[in-house]
Amino acid sequence: MENEEWLVKKKIVLNILDQKLTKEELRCLCGSLIARIREAGLELKCKRCKRFHVIPLSLEPSS
């Protein structure tokens, strides 16, 4: 069972490495936008509703 989990994790990492990564955005091999870097932080796109969510890159609390 543990060996199967390791293989799944390895496949996920290999898939991530196969994705098209540019300086500011990460796209799937199909061309779909996955994430991009903005001044406010890492912007992720929901595949279901197409909304964008920003994850701050700094650990400082916002005022």
GROMACS .gro file of N, CA and C in nm:
model
  189
    1MET      N    1   0.083  -0.120   0.000
    1MET     CA    2   0.000   0.000   0.000
    1MET      C    3   0.087   0.126   0.000
    2GLU      N    4   0.190   0.125   0.084
    2GLU     CA    5   0.281   0.241   0.092
    2GLU      C    6   0.353   0.263  -0.041
    3ASN      N    7   0.389   0.154  -0.106
    3ASN     CA    8   0.458   0.161  -0.234
    3ASN      C    9   0.367   0.224  -0.341
    4GLU      N   10   0.238   0.192  -0.337
    4GLU     CA   11   0.142   0.249  -0.433
    4GLU      C   12   0.130   0.400  -0.413
    5GLU      N   13   0.125   0.444  -0.288
    5GLU     CA   14   0.116   0.588  -0.258
    5GLU      C   15   0.240   0.660  -0.311
    6TRP      N   16   0.355   0.599  -0.297
    6TRP     CA   17   0.479   0.660  -0.346
    6TRP      C   18   0.474   0.674  -0.497
    7LEU      N   19   0.423   0.571  -0.566
    7LEU     CA   20   0.413   0.577  -0.712
    7LEU      C   21   0.317   0.687  -0.757
    8VAL      N   22   0.206   0.702  -0.685
    8VAL     CA   23   0.110   0.807  -0.719
    8VAL      C   24   0.175   0.944  -0.702
    9LYS      N   25   0.247   0.965  -0.591
    9LYS     CA   26   0.315   1.092  -0.568
    9LYS      C   27   0.420   1.119  -0.676
   10LYS      N   28   0.491   1.015  -0.716
   10LYS     CA   29   0.593   1.031  -0.820
   10LYS      C   30   0.528   1.072  -0.953
   11LYS      N   31   0.415   1.012  -0.986
   11LYS     CA   32   0.345   1.047  -1.110
   11LYS      C   33   0.297   1.192  -1.106
   12ILE      N   34   0.249   1.237  -0.990
   12ILE     CA   35   0.203   1.375  -0.977
   12ILE      C   36   0.319   1.471  -0.999
   13VAL      N   37   0.433   1.442  -0.939
   13VAL     CA   38   0.551   1.528  -0.956
   13VAL      C   39   0.594   1.532  -1.102
   14LEU      N   40   0.596   1.417  -1.168
   14LEU     CA   41   0.634   1.412  -1.309
   14LEU      C   42   0.536   1.490  -1.396
   15ASN      N   43   0.408   1.483  -1.364
   15ASN     CA   44   0.308   1.560  -1.439
   15ASN      C   45   0.330   1.710  -1.421
   16ILE      N   46   0.364   1.752  -1.301
   16ILE     CA   47   0.390   1.893  -1.275
   16ILE      C   48   0.512   1.939  -1.354
   17LEU      N   49   0.615   1.857  -1.359
   17LEU     CA   50   0.736   1.893  -1.433
   17LEU      C   51   0.709   1.902  -1.583
   18ASP      N   52   0.611   1.827  -1.632
   18ASP     CA   53   0.577   1.829  -1.774
   18ASP      C   54   0.496   1.952  -1.814
   19GLN      N   55   0.440   2.022  -1.714
   19GLN     CA   56   0.356   2.138  -1.746
   19GLN      C   57   0.440   2.252  -1.796
   20LYS      N   58   0.377   2.338  -1.875
   20LYS     CA   59   0.446   2.454  -1.931
   20LYS      C   60   0.458   2.561  -1.823
   21LEU      N   61   0.579   2.594  -1.784
   21LEU     CA   62   0.602   2.694  -1.681
   21LEU      C   63   0.678   2.810  -1.741
   22THR      N   64   0.618   2.928  -1.737
   22THR     CA   65   0.686   3.047  -1.783
   22THR      C   66   0.724   3.128  -1.660
   23LYS      N   67   0.778   3.246  -1.681
   23LYS     CA   68   0.823   3.327  -1.569
   23LYS      C   69   0.709   3.370  -1.477
   24GLU      N   70   0.590   3.393  -1.533
   24GLU     CA   71   0.481   3.448  -1.453
   24GLU      C   72   0.358   3.359  -1.443
   25GLU      N   73   0.347   3.255  -1.522
   25GLU     CA   74   0.227   3.172  -1.514
   25GLU      C   75   0.258   3.025  -1.539
   26LEU      N   76   0.169   2.941  -1.488
   26LEU     CA   77   0.180   2.796  -1.502
   26LEU      C   78   0.059   2.747  -1.580
   27ARG      N   79   0.083   2.682  -1.691
   27ARG     CA   80  -0.025   2.630  -1.774
   27ARG      C   81  -0.012   2.479  -1.789
   28CYS      N   82  -0.126   2.415  -1.802
   28CYS     CA   83  -0.131   2.272  -1.827
   28CYS      C   84  -0.084   2.246  -1.970
   29LEU      N   85  -0.055   2.122  -2.003
   29LEU     CA   86  -0.016   2.087  -2.139
   29LEU      C   87  -0.126   2.120  -2.240
   30CYS      N   88  -0.251   2.123  -2.196
   30CYS     CA   89  -0.361   2.157  -2.286
   30CYS      C   90  -0.370   2.307  -2.310
   31GLY      N   91  -0.292   2.386  -2.234
   31GLY     CA   92  -0.293   2.531  -2.250
   31GLY      C   93  -0.376   2.604  -2.147
   32SER      N   94  -0.449   2.531  -2.065
   32SER     CA   95  -0.534   2.592  -1.963
   32SER      C   96  -0.450   2.655  -1.852
   33LEU      N   97  -0.489   2.776  -1.811
   33LEU     CA   98  -0.417   2.847  -1.706
   33LEU      C   99  -0.441   2.780  -1.572
   34ILE      N  100  -0.335   2.752  -1.497
   34ILE     CA  101  -0.347   2.692  -1.365
   34ILE      C  102  -0.319   2.797  -1.258
   35ALA      N  103  -0.208   2.870  -1.273
   35ALA     CA  104  -0.171   2.970  -1.173
   35ALA      C  105  -0.079   3.074  -1.237
   36ARG      N  106  -0.076   3.191  -1.173
   36ARG     CA  107   0.020   3.292  -1.216
   36ARG      C  108   0.059   3.378  -1.097
   37ILE      N  109   0.177   3.437  -1.107
   37ILE     CA  110   0.229   3.519  -0.998
   37ILE      C  111   0.188   3.664  -1.022
   38ARG      N  112   0.132   3.725  -0.920
   38ARG     CA  113   0.091   3.865  -0.922
   38ARG      C  114   0.158   3.936  -0.806
   39GLU      N  115   0.149   4.069  -0.804
   39GLU     CA  116   0.208   4.145  -0.693
   39GLU      C  117   0.145   4.105  -0.560
   40ALA      N  118   0.015   4.075  -0.561
   40ALA     CA  119  -0.056   4.040  -0.438
   40ALA      C  120  -0.024   3.899  -0.390
   41GLY      N  121   0.029   3.814  -0.477
   41GLY     CA  122   0.061   3.677  -0.439
   41GLY      C  123   0.038   3.580  -0.553
   42LEU      N  124   0.019   3.455  -0.520
   42LEU     CA  125  -0.003   3.350  -0.619
   42LEU      C  126  -0.151   3.344  -0.653
   43GLU      N  127  -0.185   3.361  -0.779
   43GLU     CA  128  -0.324   3.362  -0.823
   43GLU      C  129  -0.357   3.226  -0.884
   44LEU      N  130  -0.457   3.158  -0.826
   44LEU     CA  131  -0.500   3.027  -0.873
   44LEU      C  132  -0.636   3.038  -0.940
   45LYS      N  133  -0.658   2.962  -1.045
   45LYS     CA  134  -0.786   2.964  -1.115
   45LYS      C  135  -0.862   2.836  -1.087
   46CYS      N  136  -0.988   2.851  -1.045
   46CYS     CA  137  -1.074   2.735  -1.020
   46CYS      C  138  -1.121   2.680  -1.154
   47LYS      N  139  -1.098   2.553  -1.177
   47LYS     CA  140  -1.138   2.492  -1.304
   47LYS      C  141  -1.289   2.480  -1.317
   48ARG      N  142  -1.357   2.476  -1.205
   48ARG     CA  143  -1.502   2.457  -1.210
   48ARG      C  144  -1.578   2.587  -1.235
   49CYS      N  145  -1.550   2.690  -1.153
   49CYS     CA  146  -1.627   2.815  -1.165
   49CYS      C  147  -1.551   2.925  -1.237
   50LYS      N  148  -1.423   2.902  -1.267
   50LYS     CA  149  -1.338   2.997  -1.341
   50LYS      C  150  -1.302   3.122  -1.261
   51ARG      N  151  -1.330   3.122  -1.130
   51ARG     CA  152  -1.291   3.237  -1.047
   51ARG      C  153  -1.144   3.225  -1.009
   52PHE      N  154  -1.086   3.339  -0.977
   52PHE     CA  155  -0.946   3.345  -0.936
   52PHE      C  156  -0.937   3.366  -0.785
   53HIS      N  157  -0.842   3.301  -0.722
   53HIS     CA  158  -0.817   3.315  -0.579
   53HIS      C  159  -0.670   3.349  -0.561
   54VAL      N  160  -0.641   3.446  -0.473
   54VAL     CA  161  -0.504   3.490  -0.452
   54VAL      C  162  -0.455   3.441  -0.316
   55ILE      N  163  -0.339   3.378  -0.318
   55ILE     CA  164  -0.272   3.333  -0.196
   55ILE      C  165  -0.153   3.426  -0.175
   56PRO      N  166  -0.153   3.504  -0.065
   56PRO     CA  167  -0.041   3.597  -0.041
   56PRO      C  168   0.091   3.521  -0.028
   57LEU      N  169   0.197   3.575  -0.085
   57LEU     CA  170   0.328   3.511  -0.078
   57LEU      C  171   0.405   3.551   0.048
   58SER      N  172   0.372   3.665   0.106
   58SER     CA  173   0.442   3.708   0.227
   58SER      C  174   0.373   3.650   0.349
   59LEU      N  175   0.450   3.629   0.454
   59LEU     CA  176   0.394   3.577   0.578
   59LEU      C  177   0.351   3.689   0.672
   60GLU      N  178   0.372   3.813   0.631
   60GLU     CA  179   0.334   3.926   0.714
   60GLU      C  180   0.183   3.944   0.711
   61PRO      N  181   0.122   3.972   0.828
   61PRO     CA  182  -0.024   3.995   0.828
   61PRO      C  183  -0.058   4.123   0.755
   62SER      N  184  -0.167   4.120   0.679
   62SER     CA  185  -0.207   4.241   0.606
   62SER      C  186  -0.278   4.336   0.701
   63SER      N  187  -0.257   4.467   0.681
   63SER     CA  188  -0.316   4.567   0.770
   63SER      C  189  -0.438   4.628   0.707
   0.00000   0.00000   0.00000
